[in-house]
Rosetta silent file (secondary structure, phi, psi, omega in degrees, C-alpha in Angstrom):
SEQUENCE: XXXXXXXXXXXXXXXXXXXXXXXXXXXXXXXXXXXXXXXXXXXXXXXXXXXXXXXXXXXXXXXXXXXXXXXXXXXXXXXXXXXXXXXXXXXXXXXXXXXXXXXXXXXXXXXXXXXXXXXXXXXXXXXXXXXXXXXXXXXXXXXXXXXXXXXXXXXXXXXXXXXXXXXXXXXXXXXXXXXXXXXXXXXXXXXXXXXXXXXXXXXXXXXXXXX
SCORE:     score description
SCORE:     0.000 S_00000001
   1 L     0.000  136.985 -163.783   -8.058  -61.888  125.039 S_00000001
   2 L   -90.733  162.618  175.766   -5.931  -64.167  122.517 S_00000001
   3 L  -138.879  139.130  154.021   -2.067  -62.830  122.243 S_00000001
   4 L   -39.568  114.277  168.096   -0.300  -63.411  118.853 S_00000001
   5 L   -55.370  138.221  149.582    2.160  -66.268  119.351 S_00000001
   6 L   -69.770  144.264 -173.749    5.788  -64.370  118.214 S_00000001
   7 L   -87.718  155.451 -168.387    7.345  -66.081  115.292 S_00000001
   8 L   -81.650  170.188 -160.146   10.743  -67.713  116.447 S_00000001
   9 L   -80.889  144.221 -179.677   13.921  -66.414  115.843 S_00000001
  10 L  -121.048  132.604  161.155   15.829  -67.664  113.183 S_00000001
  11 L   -87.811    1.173 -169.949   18.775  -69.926  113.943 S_00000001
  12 L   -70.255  145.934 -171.113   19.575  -72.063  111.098 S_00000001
  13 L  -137.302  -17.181 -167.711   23.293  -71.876  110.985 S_00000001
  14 L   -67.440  -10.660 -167.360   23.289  -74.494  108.462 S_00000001
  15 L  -127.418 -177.148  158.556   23.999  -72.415  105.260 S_00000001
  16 L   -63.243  -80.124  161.322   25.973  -69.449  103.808 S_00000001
  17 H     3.793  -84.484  170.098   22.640  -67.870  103.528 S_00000001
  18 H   -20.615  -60.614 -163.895   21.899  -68.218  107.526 S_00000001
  19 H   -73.142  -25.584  167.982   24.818  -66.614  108.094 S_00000001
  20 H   -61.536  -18.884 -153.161   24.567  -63.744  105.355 S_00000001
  21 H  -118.243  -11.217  166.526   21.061  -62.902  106.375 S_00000001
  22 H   -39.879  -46.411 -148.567   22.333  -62.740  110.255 S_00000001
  23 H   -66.881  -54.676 -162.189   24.926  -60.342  109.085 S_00000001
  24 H   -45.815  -40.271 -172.239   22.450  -58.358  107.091 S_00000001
  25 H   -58.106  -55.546  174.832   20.269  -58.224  109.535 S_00000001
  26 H   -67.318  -20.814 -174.508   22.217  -56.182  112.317 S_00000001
  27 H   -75.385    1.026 -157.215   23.698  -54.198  109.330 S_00000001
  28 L    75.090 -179.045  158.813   20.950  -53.008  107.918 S_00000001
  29 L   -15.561  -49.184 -146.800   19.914  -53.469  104.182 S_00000001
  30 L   -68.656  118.449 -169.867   23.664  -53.388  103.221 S_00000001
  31 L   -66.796  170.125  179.337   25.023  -57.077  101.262 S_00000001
  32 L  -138.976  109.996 -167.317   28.503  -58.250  102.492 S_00000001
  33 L  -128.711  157.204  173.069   30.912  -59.953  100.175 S_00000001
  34 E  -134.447  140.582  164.972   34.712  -60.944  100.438 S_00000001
  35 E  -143.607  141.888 -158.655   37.330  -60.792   97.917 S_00000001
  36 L   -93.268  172.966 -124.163   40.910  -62.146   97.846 S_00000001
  37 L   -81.458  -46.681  146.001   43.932  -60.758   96.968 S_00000001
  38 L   -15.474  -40.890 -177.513   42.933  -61.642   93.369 S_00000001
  39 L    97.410  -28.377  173.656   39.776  -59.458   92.990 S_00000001
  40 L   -56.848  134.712  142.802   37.935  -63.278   92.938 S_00000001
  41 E   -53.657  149.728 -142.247   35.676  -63.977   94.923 S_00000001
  42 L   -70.964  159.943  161.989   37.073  -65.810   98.457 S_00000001
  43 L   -80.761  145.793  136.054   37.026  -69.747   97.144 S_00000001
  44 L   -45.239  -22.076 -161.154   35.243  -72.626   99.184 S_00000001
  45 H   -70.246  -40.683 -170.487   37.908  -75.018   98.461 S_00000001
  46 H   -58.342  -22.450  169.915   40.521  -74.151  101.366 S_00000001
  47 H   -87.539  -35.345  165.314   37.658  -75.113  104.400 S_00000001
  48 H   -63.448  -17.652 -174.876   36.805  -77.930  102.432 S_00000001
  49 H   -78.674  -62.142 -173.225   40.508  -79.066  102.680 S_00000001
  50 H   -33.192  -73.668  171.430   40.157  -77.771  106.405 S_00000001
  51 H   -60.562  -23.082  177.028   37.512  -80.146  107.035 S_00000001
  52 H   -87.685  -37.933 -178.328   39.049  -83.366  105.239 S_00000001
  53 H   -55.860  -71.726  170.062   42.274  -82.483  107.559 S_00000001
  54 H   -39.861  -71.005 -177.086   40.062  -82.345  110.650 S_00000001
  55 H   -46.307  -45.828 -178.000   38.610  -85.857  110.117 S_00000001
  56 H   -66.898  -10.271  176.792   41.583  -87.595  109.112 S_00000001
  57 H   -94.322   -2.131 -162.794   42.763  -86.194  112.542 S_00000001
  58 L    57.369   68.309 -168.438   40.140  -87.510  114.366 S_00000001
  59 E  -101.052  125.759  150.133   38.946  -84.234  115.596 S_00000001
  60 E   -92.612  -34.069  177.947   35.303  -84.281  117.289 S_00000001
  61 E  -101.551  148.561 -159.343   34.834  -81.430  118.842 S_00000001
  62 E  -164.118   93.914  163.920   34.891  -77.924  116.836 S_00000001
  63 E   -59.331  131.583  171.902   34.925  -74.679  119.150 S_00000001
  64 E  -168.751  122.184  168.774   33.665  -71.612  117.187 S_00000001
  65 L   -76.529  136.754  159.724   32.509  -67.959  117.789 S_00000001
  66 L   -56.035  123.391 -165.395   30.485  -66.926  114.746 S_00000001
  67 L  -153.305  139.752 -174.266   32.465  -65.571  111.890 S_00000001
  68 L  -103.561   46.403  158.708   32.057  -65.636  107.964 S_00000001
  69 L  -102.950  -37.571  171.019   35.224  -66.200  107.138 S_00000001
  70 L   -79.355   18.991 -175.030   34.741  -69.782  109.067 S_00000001
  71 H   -66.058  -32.274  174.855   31.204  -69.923  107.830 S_00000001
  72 H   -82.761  -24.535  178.745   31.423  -72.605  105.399 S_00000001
  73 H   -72.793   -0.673 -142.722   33.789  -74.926  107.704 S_00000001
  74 H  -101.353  -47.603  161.138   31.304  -74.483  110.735 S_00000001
  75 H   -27.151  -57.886  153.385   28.866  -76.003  108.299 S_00000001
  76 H   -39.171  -66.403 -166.664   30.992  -78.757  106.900 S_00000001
  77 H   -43.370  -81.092 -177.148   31.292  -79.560  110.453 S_00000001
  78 L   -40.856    0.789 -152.857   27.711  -79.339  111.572 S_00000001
  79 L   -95.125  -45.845 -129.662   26.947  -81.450  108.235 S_00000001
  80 L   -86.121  120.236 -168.856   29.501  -84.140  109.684 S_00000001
  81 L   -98.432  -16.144 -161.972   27.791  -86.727  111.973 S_00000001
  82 L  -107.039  -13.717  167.156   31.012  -87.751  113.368 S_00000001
  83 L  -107.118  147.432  166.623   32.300  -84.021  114.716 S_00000001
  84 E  -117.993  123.708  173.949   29.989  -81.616  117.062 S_00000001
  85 E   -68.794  140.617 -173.467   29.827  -78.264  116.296 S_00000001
  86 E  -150.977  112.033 -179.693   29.794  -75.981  119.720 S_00000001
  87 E   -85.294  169.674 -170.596   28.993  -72.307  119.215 S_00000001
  88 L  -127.422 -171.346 -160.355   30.649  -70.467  122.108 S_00000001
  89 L  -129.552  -45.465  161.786   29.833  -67.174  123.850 S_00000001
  90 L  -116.574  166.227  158.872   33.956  -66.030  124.003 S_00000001
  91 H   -96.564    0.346  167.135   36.365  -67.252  122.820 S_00000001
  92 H   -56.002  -44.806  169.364   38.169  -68.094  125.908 S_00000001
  93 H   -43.960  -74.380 -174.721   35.154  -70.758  126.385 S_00000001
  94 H   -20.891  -48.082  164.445   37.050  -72.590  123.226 S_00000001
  95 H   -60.268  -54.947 -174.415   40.254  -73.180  125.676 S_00000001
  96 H   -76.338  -24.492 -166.126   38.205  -74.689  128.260 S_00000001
  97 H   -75.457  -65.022 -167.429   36.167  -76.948  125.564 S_00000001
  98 H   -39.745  -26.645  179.420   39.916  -78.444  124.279 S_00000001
  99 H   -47.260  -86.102  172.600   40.628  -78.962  128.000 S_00000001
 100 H   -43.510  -40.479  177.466   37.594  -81.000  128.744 S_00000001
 101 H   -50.079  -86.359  171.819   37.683  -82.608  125.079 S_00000001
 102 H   -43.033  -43.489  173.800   41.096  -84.155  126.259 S_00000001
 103 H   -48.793  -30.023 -161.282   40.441  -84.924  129.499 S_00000001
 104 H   -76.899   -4.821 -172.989   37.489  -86.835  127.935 S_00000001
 105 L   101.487    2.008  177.793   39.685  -88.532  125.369 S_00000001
 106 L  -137.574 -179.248 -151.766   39.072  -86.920  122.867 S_00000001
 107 E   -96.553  149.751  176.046   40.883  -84.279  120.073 S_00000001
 108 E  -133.054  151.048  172.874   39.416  -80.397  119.586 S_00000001
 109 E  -139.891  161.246 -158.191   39.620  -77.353  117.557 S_00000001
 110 E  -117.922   81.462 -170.165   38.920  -73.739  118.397 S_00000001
 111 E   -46.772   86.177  174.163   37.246  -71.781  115.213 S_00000001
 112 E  -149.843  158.780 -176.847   38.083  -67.570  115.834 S_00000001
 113 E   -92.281  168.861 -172.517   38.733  -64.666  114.316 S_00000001
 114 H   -63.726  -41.951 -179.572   42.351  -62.486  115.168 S_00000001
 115 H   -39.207  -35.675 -161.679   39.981  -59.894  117.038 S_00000001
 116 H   -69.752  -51.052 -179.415   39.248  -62.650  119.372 S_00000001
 117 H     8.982  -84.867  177.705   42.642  -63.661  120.008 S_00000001
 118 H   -62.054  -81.146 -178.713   43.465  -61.633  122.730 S_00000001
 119 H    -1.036  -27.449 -162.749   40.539  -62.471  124.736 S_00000001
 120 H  -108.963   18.007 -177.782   41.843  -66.350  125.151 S_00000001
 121 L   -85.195   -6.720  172.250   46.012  -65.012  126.709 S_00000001
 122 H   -85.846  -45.524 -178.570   44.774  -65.629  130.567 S_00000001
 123 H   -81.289  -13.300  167.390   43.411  -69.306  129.899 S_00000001
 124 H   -63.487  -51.314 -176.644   46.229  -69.835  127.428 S_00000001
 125 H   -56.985  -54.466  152.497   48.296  -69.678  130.388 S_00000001
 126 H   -16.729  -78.582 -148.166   46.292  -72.361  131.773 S_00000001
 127 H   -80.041  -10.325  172.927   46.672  -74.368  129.488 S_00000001
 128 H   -66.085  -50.700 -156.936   50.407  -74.070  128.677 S_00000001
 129 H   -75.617  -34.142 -161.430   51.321  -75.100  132.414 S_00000001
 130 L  -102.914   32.791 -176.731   49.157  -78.089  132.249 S_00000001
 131 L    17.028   74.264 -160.044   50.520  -79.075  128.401 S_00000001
 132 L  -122.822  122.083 -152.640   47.153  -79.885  127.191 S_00000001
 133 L   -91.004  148.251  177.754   47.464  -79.851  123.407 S_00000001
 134 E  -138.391  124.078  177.765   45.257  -77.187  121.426 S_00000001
 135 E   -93.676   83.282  135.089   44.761  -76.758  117.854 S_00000001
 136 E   -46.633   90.819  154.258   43.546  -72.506  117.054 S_00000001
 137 E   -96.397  107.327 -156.555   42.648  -71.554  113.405 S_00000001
 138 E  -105.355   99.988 -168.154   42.533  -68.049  113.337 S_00000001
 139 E  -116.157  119.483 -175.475   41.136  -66.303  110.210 S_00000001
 140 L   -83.971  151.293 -168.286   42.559  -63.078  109.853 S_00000001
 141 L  -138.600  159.505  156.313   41.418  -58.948  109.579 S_00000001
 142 L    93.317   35.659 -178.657   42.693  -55.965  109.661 S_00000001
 143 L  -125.599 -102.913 -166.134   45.148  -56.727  107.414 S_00000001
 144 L   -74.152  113.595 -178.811   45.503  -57.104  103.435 S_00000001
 145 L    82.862    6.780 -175.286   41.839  -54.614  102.050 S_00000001
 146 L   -74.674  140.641  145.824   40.379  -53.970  105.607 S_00000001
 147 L  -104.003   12.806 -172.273   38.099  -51.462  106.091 S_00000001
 148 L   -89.752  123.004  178.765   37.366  -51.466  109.756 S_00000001
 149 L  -102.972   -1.965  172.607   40.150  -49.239  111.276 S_00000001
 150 L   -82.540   -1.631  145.990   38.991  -50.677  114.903 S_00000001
 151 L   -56.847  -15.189 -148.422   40.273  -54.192  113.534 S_00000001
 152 L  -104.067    1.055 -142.985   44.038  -53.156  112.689 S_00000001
 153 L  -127.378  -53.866  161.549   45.251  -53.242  116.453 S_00000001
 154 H   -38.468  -73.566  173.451   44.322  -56.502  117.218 S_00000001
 155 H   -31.852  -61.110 -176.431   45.409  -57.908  113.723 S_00000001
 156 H   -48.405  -48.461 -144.980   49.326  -56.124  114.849 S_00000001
 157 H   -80.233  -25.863 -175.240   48.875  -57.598  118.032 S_00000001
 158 H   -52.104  -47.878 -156.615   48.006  -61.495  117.664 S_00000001
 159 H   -60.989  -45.909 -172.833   51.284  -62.847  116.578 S_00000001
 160 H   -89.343  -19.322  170.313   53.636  -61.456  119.678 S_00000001
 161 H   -57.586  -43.346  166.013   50.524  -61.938  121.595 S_00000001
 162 H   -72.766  -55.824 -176.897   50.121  -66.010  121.252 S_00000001
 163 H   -49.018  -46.870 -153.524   54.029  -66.098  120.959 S_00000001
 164 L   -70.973  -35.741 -177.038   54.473  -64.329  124.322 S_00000001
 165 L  -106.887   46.191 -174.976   52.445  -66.939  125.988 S_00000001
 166 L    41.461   58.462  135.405   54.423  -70.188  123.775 S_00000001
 167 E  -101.795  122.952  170.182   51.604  -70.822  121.156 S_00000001
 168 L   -22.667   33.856  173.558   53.119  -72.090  118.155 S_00000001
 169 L    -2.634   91.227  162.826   52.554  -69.228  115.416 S_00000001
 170 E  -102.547  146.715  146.873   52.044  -70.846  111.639 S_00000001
 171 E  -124.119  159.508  150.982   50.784  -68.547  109.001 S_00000001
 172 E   -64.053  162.889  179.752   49.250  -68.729  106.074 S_00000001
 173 L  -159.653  -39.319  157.037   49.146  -66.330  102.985 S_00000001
 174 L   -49.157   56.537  179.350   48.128  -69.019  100.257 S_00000001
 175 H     0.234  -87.505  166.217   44.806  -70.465   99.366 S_00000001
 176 H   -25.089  -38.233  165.216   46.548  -73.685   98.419 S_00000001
 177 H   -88.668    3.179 -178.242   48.932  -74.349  101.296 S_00000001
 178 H   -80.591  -69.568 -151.040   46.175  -73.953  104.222 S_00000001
 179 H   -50.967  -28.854  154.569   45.180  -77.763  104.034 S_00000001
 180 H   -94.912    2.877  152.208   48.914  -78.637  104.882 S_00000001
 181 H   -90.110  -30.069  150.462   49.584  -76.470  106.834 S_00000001
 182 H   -18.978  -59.230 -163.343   46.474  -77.233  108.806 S_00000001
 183 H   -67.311  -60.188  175.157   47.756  -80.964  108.486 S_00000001
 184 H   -66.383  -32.449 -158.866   51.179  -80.038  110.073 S_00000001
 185 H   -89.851  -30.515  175.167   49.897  -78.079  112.878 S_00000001
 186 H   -70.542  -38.566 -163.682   47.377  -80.481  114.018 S_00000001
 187 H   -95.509   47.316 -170.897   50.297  -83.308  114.411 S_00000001
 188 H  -114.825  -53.767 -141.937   52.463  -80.578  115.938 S_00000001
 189 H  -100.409  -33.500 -175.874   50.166  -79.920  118.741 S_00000001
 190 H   -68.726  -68.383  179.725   48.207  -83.408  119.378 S_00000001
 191 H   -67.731   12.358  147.790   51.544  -85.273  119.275 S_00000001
 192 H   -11.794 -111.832  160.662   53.000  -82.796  121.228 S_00000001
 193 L   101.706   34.971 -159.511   50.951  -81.852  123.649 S_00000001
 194 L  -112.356  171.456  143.658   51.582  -77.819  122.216 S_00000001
 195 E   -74.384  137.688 -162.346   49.451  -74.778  121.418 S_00000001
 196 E  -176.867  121.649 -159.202   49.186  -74.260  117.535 S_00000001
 197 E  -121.809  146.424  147.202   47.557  -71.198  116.113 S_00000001
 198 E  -123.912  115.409 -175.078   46.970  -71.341  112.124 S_00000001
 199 E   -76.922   58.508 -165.749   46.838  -67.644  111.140 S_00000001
 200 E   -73.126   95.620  179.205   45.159  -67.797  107.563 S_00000001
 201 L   -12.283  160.969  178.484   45.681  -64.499  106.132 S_00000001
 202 H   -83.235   -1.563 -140.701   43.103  -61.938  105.065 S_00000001
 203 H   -98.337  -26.699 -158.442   44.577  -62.249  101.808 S_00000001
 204 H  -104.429  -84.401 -155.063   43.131  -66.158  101.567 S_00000001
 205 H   -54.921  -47.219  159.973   39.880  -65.534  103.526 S_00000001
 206 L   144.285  156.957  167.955   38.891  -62.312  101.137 S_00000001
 207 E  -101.274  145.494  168.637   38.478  -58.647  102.897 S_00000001
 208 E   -87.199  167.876 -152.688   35.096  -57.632  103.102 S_00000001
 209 L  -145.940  171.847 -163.889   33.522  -55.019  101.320 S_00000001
 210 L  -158.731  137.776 -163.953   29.536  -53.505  102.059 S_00000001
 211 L  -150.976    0.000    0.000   27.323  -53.044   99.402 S_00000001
């Protein structure tokens, strides 16, 4: 008796698309859009600036849970022959990649949303003691348009959360200022040796809406 091969799973990660039809998929039927503070749809430009920062920093390695707010940098990245993209399972893994990145010589960044946050304050401690510098972009919810009310707890909590265990708090609010603020935070923490979270507001990444 013959058995029907199953068709594989699809993983392309490579597009907007990928990640939209991911979403859709556990969601049901329902489309998912973001829109800034504006009423505009979220822009592309601020991750391309994101990504031109990251090179000029010599970044290689690029920690990331999946999240569509970072969906277009994770791309950029993966496009990028000279950085490796590394999806993670937590985001705590992302603290242990920048470890090992440095030991190995070389510079890392850790791609998460604010929910995640708290998940990475026991290995933050780690990593504090042994002043191993880490670079955290953090794209934020549960703030400006959310509609999740299991988001909004988290969102209060990151800022005194990272502060309590000395990561460097920048935020963002500003479409326009995340590429320099990026820029500062990266020589903050590699010449350093600090933890440096960039908070980019929900206001910049777009709140999401179901449709």
């Amino acid at each position: 008796m013959r058995i029907a091969a199953k068709a594989p799973r699809n993983t392309n990660w490579k597009s907007e698309k990928g990640f939209t039809g991911m979403r859709n998929a556990r969601q049901g039927t329902s489309h998912e859009s973001r829109v800034t503070s504006n009423g505009s749809r979220s822009s592309s430009s601020w991750p391309d600036e994101i990504h031109r920062v990251l090179a000029g920093a010599n970044v290689r390695q690029v920690g990331y849970v999946p999240d569509s707010g970072h969906a277009r940098l994770i791309n950029l990245v993966r496009a990028d022959k000279s950085m490796r993209a590394i999806p993670l399972t937590t985001e705590e893994e992302g603290v242990a990649l920048a470890v090992g990145a440095w030991l190995g010589g070389e510079r890392s960044v850790l791609l998460m949303q604010s929910s995640g946050a708290g998940n990475c304050i026991n290995m933050l401690g780690m990593v504090n003691e042994c002043r191993v510098p880490l670079l955290a972009l953090v794209t934020m919810r549960g703030q400006w348009g959310e509609f999740n009310p299991w988001q909004v707890p988290m969102s209060q909590a990151t800022v005194p959360s990272l502060a309590a265990i000395g990561v460097v708090v920048q935020g963002v609010d500003r479409a326009t200022e995340v590429g320099e603020t990026v820029a500062a935070a990266a020589r903050l923490a590699f010449s350093t040796c600090r933890m440096v979270a960039v908070l980019i507001s929900q206001r910049v990444v777009g709140a999401k809406e179901f449709k």
